[in-house]
Amino acid sequence: MSPLIEITDPRVFDPSTIIIDVRAGANAHERYLAGHLPNAIYANLDDDLAEHPADPAFGGRHPLPSLQDFAATLSRWGIKPDSHIVVYDDKNGAMGGARLWWMLRSIGHTNVQVLNGGLKVATDEGLELSTDDYKPTATGPYPIPEEFSHTVDIEEVEAAAKADNRIVIDVREGQRYLGFTEPLDLVAGHIPGAVNLFYSTSLSPEGKFLTSQALASLYNETIGDTNPQDVIVHCGSGVTACHTLLGMEHAGITGPKLYVGSWSEWSRRDLPIATEANGL
């Protein structure tokens, strides 16, 4: 199954499809109520797809929820192991949509797709949005998964960034990577040895993913002949990195891993930090 689905695909509005609208930010629910796809379940990035960290130095700003909590959330949303799920957000899939897609795939739920272009494609198509607060019908307990697969911890990232046969990709914008600005975390810069590939380069001017062929060319310029399983992707807090992992999947590059803690964890652990100025 393709990781992406187009708004024109009839499966998006099939009654058996579970649609989930993932928003982030203080006014997330208000934006959802202002307009969302009909029968789309409201999901909040901070509350449903992450734990609230006691200390971002250990797990970052968006650590994964416990497997038990995530399974309970899926049950609350009426999701079964064979449910077809379509997810989207209002950031071209770059925030919660890709994060939820990755989380589901990580626990083995493969029947999930991201709406290519997010909510914007619905408005561009002139579709009538709903303003109701849709409430799903809960289902029986979703089986608690064994793990979130394809993740790495900070120790593995540190080793990988020094290894010749591995690549650590930082998908934040270049100004943050180079250490000129840092709007969200305490220190600017990047992990020494990490390379930069801004996540938005995977998108067309209309906000949809490039073709699989164009994406393969884009990513292979960075990855080269490195085994995809030896590729680690991170961002600020483990969210937009999922957007790049989604793009890689669409390009046929399977196996890269997510560093969930990302820069928000690394930058708080008194570890080496590279910037344009220090040249590390």
PDB file of C-alpha atoms in Angstrom:
ATOM      1  CA  MET A   1       0.000   0.000   0.000  1.00  0.00           C
ATOM      2  CA  SER A   2       1.252   3.446  -0.870  1.00  0.00           C
ATOM      3  CA  PRO A   3       1.911   5.576   2.221  1.00  0.00           C
ATOM      4  CA  LEU A   4       0.078   8.451   0.481  1.00  0.00           C
ATOM      5  CA  ILE A   5      -3.506   8.770  -0.707  1.00  0.00           C
ATOM      6  CA  GLU A   6      -5.033  11.459  -2.906  1.00  0.00           C
ATOM      7  CA  ILE A   7      -8.145  13.438  -1.977  1.00  0.00           C
ATOM      8  CA  THR A   8      -9.785  12.131  -5.177  1.00  0.00           C
ATOM      9  CA  ASP A   9      -9.421   8.507  -4.058  1.00  0.00           C
ATOM     10  CA  PRO A  10     -12.906   7.211  -3.077  1.00  0.00           C
ATOM     11  CA  ARG A  11     -11.380   5.280  -0.185  1.00  0.00           C
ATOM     12  CA  VAL A  12     -10.858   8.562   1.673  1.00  0.00           C
ATOM     13  CA  PHE A  13     -14.615   8.900   2.161  1.00  0.00           C
ATOM     14  CA  ASP A  14     -15.497   5.219   2.354  1.00  0.00           C
ATOM     15  CA  PRO A  15     -17.672   4.719   5.463  1.00  0.00           C
ATOM     16  CA  SER A  16     -15.314   2.014   6.704  1.00  0.00           C
ATOM     17  CA  THR A  17     -12.277   4.322   6.566  1.00  0.00           C
ATOM     18  CA  ILE A  18     -11.256   5.963   9.816  1.00  0.00           C
ATOM     19  CA  ILE A  19     -10.126   9.549   9.185  1.00  0.00           C
ATOM     20  CA  ILE A  20      -7.967  11.270  11.780  1.00  0.00           C
ATOM     21  CA  ASP A  21      -7.212  14.984  11.817  1.00  0.00           C
ATOM     22  CA  VAL A  22      -4.040  15.663  13.796  1.00  0.00           C
ATOM     23  CA  ARG A  23      -3.436  19.215  14.990  1.00  0.00           C
ATOM     24  CA  ALA A  24      -0.733  20.832  17.090  1.00  0.00           C
ATOM     25  CA  GLY A  25      -0.520  24.074  19.018  1.00  0.00           C
ATOM     26  CA  ALA A  26      -2.460  25.906  21.693  1.00  0.00           C
ATOM     27  CA  ASN A  27      -5.464  26.561  19.430  1.00  0.00           C
ATOM     28  CA  ALA A  28      -5.455  23.149  17.762  1.00  0.00           C
ATOM     29  CA  HIS A  29      -8.999  22.202  18.695  1.00  0.00           C
ATOM     30  CA  GLU A  30     -10.356  25.582  17.630  1.00  0.00           C
ATOM     31  CA  ARG A  31      -8.754  25.177  14.204  1.00  0.00           C
ATOM     32  CA  TYR A  32     -10.276  21.704  13.930  1.00  0.00           C
ATOM     33  CA  LEU A  33     -13.720  23.078  14.747  1.00  0.00           C
ATOM     34  CA  ALA A  34     -13.257  25.799  12.146  1.00  0.00           C
ATOM     35  CA  GLY A  35     -13.121  23.150   9.428  1.00  0.00           C
ATOM     36  CA  HIS A  36     -12.162  19.502   8.988  1.00  0.00           C
ATOM     37  CA  LEU A  37     -13.009  16.584   6.745  1.00  0.00           C
ATOM     38  CA  PRO A  38     -16.429  15.070   7.502  1.00  0.00           C
ATOM     39  CA  ASN A  39     -16.269  12.381  10.209  1.00  0.00           C
ATOM     40  CA  ALA A  40     -12.628  13.140  10.944  1.00  0.00           C
ATOM     41  CA  ILE A  41     -11.592  12.332  14.490  1.00  0.00           C
ATOM     42  CA  TYR A  42      -9.746  15.109  16.288  1.00  0.00           C
ATOM     43  CA  ALA A  43      -6.309  14.083  17.547  1.00  0.00           C
ATOM     44  CA  ASN A  44      -3.921  16.322  19.420  1.00  0.00           C
ATOM     45  CA  LEU A  45      -0.210  15.872  18.779  1.00  0.00           C
ATOM     46  CA  ASP A  46       0.860  16.756  22.314  1.00  0.00           C
ATOM     47  CA  ASP A  47      -1.829  14.798  24.154  1.00  0.00           C
ATOM     48  CA  ASP A  48      -2.453  11.771  21.933  1.00  0.00           C
ATOM     49  CA  LEU A  49       0.821  11.142  20.110  1.00  0.00           C
ATOM     50  CA  ALA A  50       3.326  12.041  22.809  1.00  0.00           C
ATOM     51  CA  GLU A  51       3.893  12.055  26.519  1.00  0.00           C
ATOM     52  CA  HIS A  52       4.297  15.302  28.380  1.00  0.00           C
ATOM     53  CA  PRO A  53       7.974  15.070  29.338  1.00  0.00           C
ATOM     54  CA  ALA A  54       9.104  15.692  32.882  1.00  0.00           C
ATOM     55  CA  ASP A  55      12.503  16.637  31.465  1.00  0.00           C
ATOM     56  CA  PRO A  56      13.070  17.021  27.701  1.00  0.00           C
ATOM     57  CA  ALA A  57      16.728  16.148  28.284  1.00  0.00           C
ATOM     58  CA  PHE A  58      15.544  12.550  28.497  1.00  0.00           C
ATOM     59  CA  GLY A  59      13.292  11.799  25.543  1.00  0.00           C
ATOM     60  CA  GLY A  60      12.967  15.254  24.013  1.00  0.00           C
ATOM     61  CA  ARG A  61       9.933  17.535  23.750  1.00  0.00           C
ATOM     62  CA  HIS A  62       7.700  14.892  22.150  1.00  0.00           C
ATOM     63  CA  PRO A  63       8.608  11.481  23.570  1.00  0.00           C
ATOM     64  CA  LEU A  64       6.442   8.604  22.412  1.00  0.00           C
ATOM     65  CA  PRO A  65       3.509   7.641  24.639  1.00  0.00           C
ATOM     66  CA  SER A  66       3.609   4.320  26.388  1.00  0.00           C
ATOM     67  CA  LEU A  67       2.503   1.392  24.267  1.00  0.00           C
ATOM     68  CA  GLN A  68      -0.395   0.828  26.657  1.00  0.00           C
ATOM     69  CA  ASP A  69      -1.580   4.420  26.338  1.00  0.00           C
ATOM     70  CA  PHE A  70      -1.280   4.379  22.552  1.00  0.00           C
ATOM     71  CA  ALA A  71      -3.276   1.151  22.308  1.00  0.00           C
ATOM     72  CA  ALA A  72      -5.951   2.672  24.549  1.00  0.00           C
ATOM     73  CA  THR A  73      -6.088   5.758  22.306  1.00  0.00           C
ATOM     74  CA  LEU A  74      -6.552   3.596  19.211  1.00  0.00           C
ATOM     75  CA  SER A  75      -9.372   1.745  20.953  1.00  0.00           C
ATOM     76  CA  ARG A  76     -11.015   5.049  21.899  1.00  0.00           C
ATOM     77  CA  TRP A  77     -10.883   6.065  18.247  1.00  0.00           C
ATOM     78  CA  GLY A  78     -12.615   2.847  17.195  1.00  0.00           C
ATOM     79  CA  ILE A  79      -9.552   1.422  15.474  1.00  0.00           C
ATOM     80  CA  LYS A  80      -9.055  -2.305  15.022  1.00  0.00           C
ATOM     81  CA  PRO A  81      -5.881  -4.008  13.755  1.00  0.00           C
ATOM     82  CA  ASP A  82      -7.380  -4.310  10.261  1.00  0.00           C
ATOM     83  CA  SER A  83      -8.886  -0.802  10.067  1.00  0.00           C
ATOM     84  CA  HIS A  84      -8.001   1.357   7.082  1.00  0.00           C
ATOM     85  CA  ILE A  85      -6.850   4.708   8.434  1.00  0.00           C
ATOM     86  CA  VAL A  86      -6.325   7.997   6.611  1.00  0.00           C
ATOM     87  CA  VAL A  87      -4.517  10.695   8.552  1.00  0.00           C
ATOM     88  CA  TYR A  88      -3.851  14.341   7.767  1.00  0.00           C
ATOM     89  CA  ASP A  89      -2.997  17.657   9.372  1.00  0.00           C
ATOM     90  CA  ASP A  90      -3.026  21.318   8.378  1.00  0.00           C
ATOM     91  CA  LYS A  91       0.736  21.423   7.768  1.00  0.00           C
ATOM     92  CA  ASN A  92       0.986  19.400   4.536  1.00  0.00           C
ATOM     93  CA  GLY A  93       1.470  16.215   6.563  1.00  0.00           C
ATOM     94  CA  ALA A  94       4.643  17.634   8.088  1.00  0.00           C
ATOM     95  CA  MET A  95       3.467  17.563  11.679  1.00  0.00           C
ATOM     96  CA  GLY A  96       0.956  15.252  13.302  1.00  0.00           C
ATOM     97  CA  GLY A  97      -0.178  13.444  10.168  1.00  0.00           C
ATOM     98  CA  ALA A  98       3.220  11.958   9.412  1.00  0.00           C
ATOM     99  CA  ARG A  99       3.894  11.311  13.111  1.00  0.00           C
ATOM    100  CA  LEU A 100       0.714   9.248  13.499  1.00  0.00           C
ATOM    101  CA  TRP A 101       1.421   7.409  10.235  1.00  0.00           C
ATOM    102  CA  TRP A 102       4.901   6.519  11.508  1.00  0.00           C
ATOM    103  CA  MET A 103       3.632   5.433  14.934  1.00  0.00           C
ATOM    104  CA  LEU A 104       1.045   3.110  13.408  1.00  0.00           C
ATOM    105  CA  ARG A 105       3.544   1.629  10.984  1.00  0.00           C
ATOM    106  CA  SER A 106       6.029   1.260  13.833  1.00  0.00           C
ATOM    107  CA  ILE A 107       3.654  -1.000  15.778  1.00  0.00           C
ATOM    108  CA  GLY A 108       2.835  -3.054  12.687  1.00  0.00           C
ATOM    109  CA  HIS A 109      -0.416  -1.381  11.581  1.00  0.00           C
ATOM    110  CA  THR A 110       0.318  -1.148   7.853  1.00  0.00           C
ATOM    111  CA  ASN A 111      -3.163  -0.215   6.616  1.00  0.00           C
ATOM    112  CA  VAL A 112      -2.611   3.520   7.067  1.00  0.00           C
ATOM    113  CA  GLN A 113      -2.101   6.362   4.589  1.00  0.00           C
ATOM    114  CA  VAL A 114      -1.433  10.085   4.769  1.00  0.00           C
ATOM    115  CA  LEU A 115      -3.601  12.448   2.742  1.00  0.00           C
ATOM    116  CA  ASN A 116      -1.179  13.942   0.226  1.00  0.00           C
ATOM    117  CA  GLY A 117      -1.179  17.710   0.747  1.00  0.00           C
ATOM    118  CA  GLY A 118      -3.142  17.612   3.991  1.00  0.00           C
ATOM    119  CA  LEU A 119      -6.204  19.730   4.671  1.00  0.00           C
ATOM    120  CA  LYS A 120      -5.162  22.247   2.018  1.00  0.00           C
ATOM    121  CA  VAL A 121      -5.984  19.836  -0.810  1.00  0.00           C
ATOM    122  CA  ALA A 122      -9.546  19.564   0.466  1.00  0.00           C
ATOM    123  CA  THR A 123      -9.995  23.324   0.437  1.00  0.00           C
ATOM    124  CA  ASP A 124      -8.260  23.582  -2.939  1.00  0.00           C
ATOM    125  CA  GLU A 125     -10.756  21.054  -4.306  1.00  0.00           C
ATOM    126  CA  GLY A 126     -13.631  23.106  -2.919  1.00  0.00           C
ATOM    127  CA  LEU A 127     -14.837  20.334  -0.626  1.00  0.00           C
ATOM    128  CA  GLU A 128     -17.288  21.321   2.067  1.00  0.00           C
ATOM    129  CA  LEU A 129     -15.661  21.020   5.466  1.00  0.00           C
ATOM    130  CA  SER A 130     -17.415  20.023   8.656  1.00  0.00           C
ATOM    131  CA  THR A 131     -17.455  22.123  11.835  1.00  0.00           C
ATOM    132  CA  ASP A 132     -18.919  19.529  14.178  1.00  0.00           C
ATOM    133  CA  ASP A 133     -16.960  17.941  17.022  1.00  0.00           C
ATOM    134  CA  TYR A 134     -17.091  14.391  15.694  1.00  0.00           C
ATOM    135  CA  LYS A 135     -16.993  11.689  18.363  1.00  0.00           C
ATOM    136  CA  PRO A 136     -15.982   8.163  17.291  1.00  0.00           C
ATOM    137  CA  THR A 137     -17.454   4.980  18.701  1.00  0.00           C
ATOM    138  CA  ALA A 138     -14.929   3.101  20.807  1.00  0.00           C
ATOM    139  CA  THR A 139     -14.157  -0.482  19.973  1.00  0.00           C
ATOM    140  CA  GLY A 140     -12.730  -3.461  21.824  1.00  0.00           C
ATOM    141  CA  PRO A 141      -9.200  -3.191  23.186  1.00  0.00           C
ATOM    142  CA  TYR A 142      -6.548  -2.719  20.540  1.00  0.00           C
ATOM    143  CA  PRO A 143      -3.808  -5.303  21.199  1.00  0.00           C
ATOM    144  CA  ILE A 144      -0.934  -3.713  23.085  1.00  0.00           C
ATOM    145  CA  PRO A 145       2.057  -3.821  20.708  1.00  0.00           C
ATOM    146  CA  GLU A 146       5.427  -5.150  21.760  1.00  0.00           C
ATOM    147  CA  GLU A 147       7.423  -2.087  20.738  1.00  0.00           C
ATOM    148  CA  PHE A 148       7.776   0.992  18.607  1.00  0.00           C
ATOM    149  CA  SER A 149      10.185  -0.427  16.050  1.00  0.00           C
ATOM    150  CA  HIS A 150      12.803   1.410  14.003  1.00  0.00           C
ATOM    151  CA  THR A 151      13.884   3.818  16.714  1.00  0.00           C
ATOM    152  CA  VAL A 152      17.325   4.612  18.090  1.00  0.00           C
ATOM    153  CA  ASP A 153      18.493   6.132  21.354  1.00  0.00           C
ATOM    154  CA  ILE A 154      20.949   8.932  21.936  1.00  0.00           C
ATOM    155  CA  GLU A 155      23.908   6.571  22.402  1.00  0.00           C
ATOM    156  CA  GLU A 156      23.337   4.958  19.018  1.00  0.00           C
ATOM    157  CA  VAL A 157      22.993   8.351  17.363  1.00  0.00           C
ATOM    158  CA  GLU A 158      26.289   9.491  18.850  1.00  0.00           C
ATOM    159  CA  ALA A 159      28.036   6.384  17.529  1.00  0.00           C
ATOM    160  CA  ALA A 160      26.332   6.555  14.128  1.00  0.00           C
ATOM    161  CA  ALA A 161      27.294  10.185  13.558  1.00  0.00           C
ATOM    162  CA  LYS A 162      30.957   9.155  13.873  1.00  0.00           C
ATOM    163  CA  ALA A 163      30.694   6.041  11.696  1.00  0.00           C
ATOM    164  CA  ASP A 164      31.716   6.018   8.044  1.00  0.00           C
ATOM    165  CA  ASN A 165      29.011   3.524   7.086  1.00  0.00           C
ATOM    166  CA  ARG A 166      26.083   5.320   8.742  1.00  0.00           C
ATOM    167  CA  ILE A 167      24.321   8.640   8.148  1.00  0.00           C
ATOM    168  CA  VAL A 168      22.437  10.888  10.564  1.00  0.00           C
ATOM    169  CA  ILE A 169      20.089  13.285   8.759  1.00  0.00           C
ATOM    170  CA  ASP A 170      18.847  16.476  10.415  1.00  0.00           C
ATOM    171  CA  VAL A 171      15.693  17.689   8.637  1.00  0.00           C
ATOM    172  CA  ARG A 172      15.388  21.079  10.337  1.00  0.00           C
ATOM    173  CA  GLU A 173      15.779  24.231   8.274  1.00  0.00           C
ATOM    174  CA  GLY A 174      19.336  25.230   7.449  1.00  0.00           C
ATOM    175  CA  GLN A 175      19.491  28.273   9.746  1.00  0.00           C
ATOM    176  CA  ARG A 176      18.750  26.089  12.750  1.00  0.00           C
ATOM    177  CA  TYR A 177      21.141  23.366  11.638  1.00  0.00           C
ATOM    178  CA  LEU A 178      23.960  25.888  11.133  1.00  0.00           C
ATOM    179  CA  GLY A 179      23.368  27.398  14.559  1.00  0.00           C
ATOM    180  CA  PHE A 180      22.224  30.873  13.486  1.00  0.00           C
ATOM    181  CA  THR A 181      18.831  30.606  15.169  1.00  0.00           C
ATOM    182  CA  GLU A 182      16.925  28.274  17.466  1.00  0.00           C
ATOM    183  CA  PRO A 183      13.279  29.219  18.136  1.00  0.00           C
ATOM    184  CA  LEU A 184      12.263  26.134  20.115  1.00  0.00           C
ATOM    185  CA  ASP A 185      15.189  24.648  22.012  1.00  0.00           C
ATOM    186  CA  LEU A 186      17.813  26.070  24.338  1.00  0.00           C
ATOM    187  CA  VAL A 187      20.906  25.897  22.134  1.00  0.00           C
ATOM    188  CA  ALA A 188      21.417  26.371  18.397  1.00  0.00           C
ATOM    189  CA  GLY A 189      23.474  24.042  16.238  1.00  0.00           C
ATOM    190  CA  HIS A 190      23.487  20.389  15.233  1.00  0.00           C
ATOM    191  CA  ILE A 191      24.867  16.977  16.107  1.00  0.00           C
ATOM    192  CA  PRO A 192      28.477  16.797  14.915  1.00  0.00           C
ATOM    193  CA  GLY A 193      28.620  14.588  11.856  1.00  0.00           C
ATOM    194  CA  ALA A 194      24.930  14.964  10.996  1.00  0.00           C
ATOM    195  CA  VAL A 195      24.008  16.183   7.513  1.00  0.00           C
ATOM    196  CA  ASN A 196      21.189  18.585   6.719  1.00  0.00           C
ATOM    197  CA  LEU A 197      18.251  17.910   4.400  1.00  0.00           C
ATOM    198  CA  PHE A 198      15.378  20.297   5.105  1.00  0.00           C
ATOM    199  CA  TYR A 199      12.141  18.309   5.152  1.00  0.00           C
ATOM    200  CA  SER A 200      10.223  20.766   2.967  1.00  0.00           C
ATOM    201  CA  THR A 201      12.462  20.047  -0.041  1.00  0.00           C
ATOM    202  CA  SER A 202      10.309  16.926  -0.475  1.00  0.00           C
ATOM    203  CA  LEU A 203       7.256  19.069  -1.273  1.00  0.00           C
ATOM    204  CA  SER A 204       6.011  20.712  -4.440  1.00  0.00           C
ATOM    205  CA  PRO A 205       5.030  24.410  -4.390  1.00  0.00           C
ATOM    206  CA  GLU A 206       1.428  23.233  -3.912  1.00  0.00           C
ATOM    207  CA  GLY A 207       2.378  21.431  -0.696  1.00  0.00           C
ATOM    208  CA  LYS A 208       2.139  17.868  -2.004  1.00  0.00           C
ATOM    209  CA  PHE A 209       4.933  15.327  -2.027  1.00  0.00           C
ATOM    210  CA  LEU A 210       7.131  15.164  -5.097  1.00  0.00           C
ATOM    211  CA  THR A 211       6.838  12.065  -7.262  1.00  0.00           C
ATOM    212  CA  SER A 212       8.400   8.896  -5.930  1.00  0.00           C
ATOM    213  CA  GLN A 213      11.093   9.153  -8.615  1.00  0.00           C
ATOM    214  CA  ALA A 214      11.953  12.750  -7.706  1.00  0.00           C
ATOM    215  CA  LEU A 215      12.044  11.858  -4.020  1.00  0.00           C
ATOM    216  CA  ALA A 216      14.313   8.880  -4.647  1.00  0.00           C
ATOM    217  CA  SER A 217      16.728  11.180  -6.492  1.00  0.00           C
ATOM    218  CA  LEU A 218      16.576  13.766  -3.699  1.00  0.00           C
ATOM    219  CA  TYR A 219      17.211  11.328  -0.879  1.00  0.00           C
ATOM    220  CA  ASN A 220      19.819   9.270  -2.692  1.00  0.00           C
ATOM    221  CA  GLU A 221      21.914  12.405  -3.162  1.00  0.00           C
ATOM    222  CA  THR A 222      22.251  12.416   0.626  1.00  0.00           C
ATOM    223  CA  ILE A 223      22.227   8.703   1.388  1.00  0.00           C
ATOM    224  CA  GLY A 224      24.397   7.524  -1.486  1.00  0.00           C
ATOM    225  CA  ASP A 225      25.199   3.841  -1.174  1.00  0.00           C
ATOM    226  CA  THR A 226      24.515   3.717   2.573  1.00  0.00           C
ATOM    227  CA  ASN A 227      22.193   0.886   3.548  1.00  0.00           C
ATOM    228  CA  PRO A 228      18.825   2.494   4.412  1.00  0.00           C
ATOM    229  CA  GLN A 229      18.818   0.550   7.690  1.00  0.00           C
ATOM    230  CA  ASP A 230      21.951   2.486   8.641  1.00  0.00           C
ATOM    231  CA  VAL A 231      20.225   5.842   8.125  1.00  0.00           C
ATOM    232  CA  ILE A 232      18.900   7.793  11.131  1.00  0.00           C
ATOM    233  CA  VAL A 233      16.525  10.738  10.723  1.00  0.00           C
ATOM    234  CA  HIS A 234      15.842  13.398  13.326  1.00  0.00           C
ATOM    235  CA  CYS A 235      14.461  16.912  13.680  1.00  0.00           C
ATOM    236  CA  GLY A 236      13.727  19.117  16.667  1.00  0.00           C
ATOM    237  CA  SER A 237      11.498  16.746  18.635  1.00  0.00           C
ATOM    238  CA  GLY A 238      10.808  13.658  16.528  1.00  0.00           C
ATOM    239  CA  VAL A 239       7.790  14.975  14.608  1.00  0.00           C
ATOM    240  CA  THR A 240       8.798  16.507  11.269  1.00  0.00           C
ATOM    241  CA  ALA A 241      11.416  13.770  10.903  1.00  0.00           C
ATOM    242  CA  CYS A 242       8.456  11.454  10.324  1.00  0.00           C
ATOM    243  CA  HIS A 243       7.563  13.579   7.293  1.00  0.00           C
ATOM    244  CA  THR A 244      10.940  12.696   5.769  1.00  0.00           C
ATOM    245  CA  LEU A 245      10.519   9.041   6.716  1.00  0.00           C
ATOM    246  CA  LEU A 246       7.142   9.138   4.959  1.00  0.00           C
ATOM    247  CA  GLY A 247       8.764  10.629   1.870  1.00  0.00           C
ATOM    248  CA  MET A 248      11.451   7.963   1.935  1.00  0.00           C
ATOM    249  CA  GLU A 249       8.828   5.240   2.128  1.00  0.00           C
ATOM    250  CA  HIS A 250       7.047   6.780  -0.854  1.00  0.00           C
ATOM    251  CA  ALA A 251      10.384   6.766  -2.692  1.00  0.00           C
ATOM    252  CA  GLY A 252      10.863   3.059  -1.992  1.00  0.00           C
ATOM    253  CA  ILE A 253      13.571   3.629   0.626  1.00  0.00           C
ATOM    254  CA  THR A 254      12.604   1.412   3.543  1.00  0.00           C
ATOM    255  CA  GLY A 255      14.359   0.830   6.824  1.00  0.00           C
ATOM    256  CA  PRO A 256      15.622   4.250   8.072  1.00  0.00           C
ATOM    257  CA  LYS A 257      15.216   4.813  11.786  1.00  0.00           C
ATOM    258  CA  LEU A 258      13.832   7.665  13.869  1.00  0.00           C
ATOM    259  CA  TYR A 259      15.694   9.371  16.676  1.00  0.00           C
ATOM    260  CA  VAL A 260      12.669  10.411  18.687  1.00  0.00           C
ATOM    261  CA  GLY A 261      14.492  12.633  21.186  1.00  0.00           C
ATOM    262  CA  SER A 262      16.095  14.568  18.334  1.00  0.00           C
ATOM    263  CA  TRP A 263      17.730  17.952  18.873  1.00  0.00           C
ATOM    264  CA  SER A 264      15.528  18.760  21.861  1.00  0.00           C
ATOM    265  CA  GLU A 265      17.161  15.892  23.762  1.00  0.00           C
ATOM    266  CA  TRP A 266      20.701  16.113  22.377  1.00  0.00           C
ATOM    267  CA  SER A 267      21.029  19.850  23.017  1.00  0.00           C
ATOM    268  CA  ARG A 268      20.141  19.402  26.688  1.00  0.00           C
ATOM    269  CA  ARG A 269      22.659  16.645  27.476  1.00  0.00           C
ATOM    270  CA  ASP A 270      25.966  18.545  27.544  1.00  0.00           C
ATOM    271  CA  LEU A 271      27.120  16.812  24.370  1.00  0.00           C
ATOM    272  CA  PRO A 272      29.232  18.299  21.546  1.00  0.00           C
ATOM    273  CA  ILE A 273      27.370  20.794  19.371  1.00  0.00           C
ATOM    274  CA  ALA A 274      28.404  21.805  15.866  1.00  0.00           C
ATOM    275  CA  THR A 275      27.701  25.203  14.317  1.00  0.00           C
ATOM    276  CA  GLU A 276      28.796  27.109  11.235  1.00  0.00           C
ATOM    277  CA  ALA A 277      31.108  29.083  13.527  1.00  0.00           C
ATOM    278  CA  ASN A 278      32.940  26.206  15.214  1.00  0.00           C
ATOM    279  CA  GLY A 279      33.000  23.939  12.176  1.00  0.00           C
ATOM    280  CA  LEU A 280      32.629  20.686  14.134  1.00  0.00           C
TER     281      LEU A 280
END
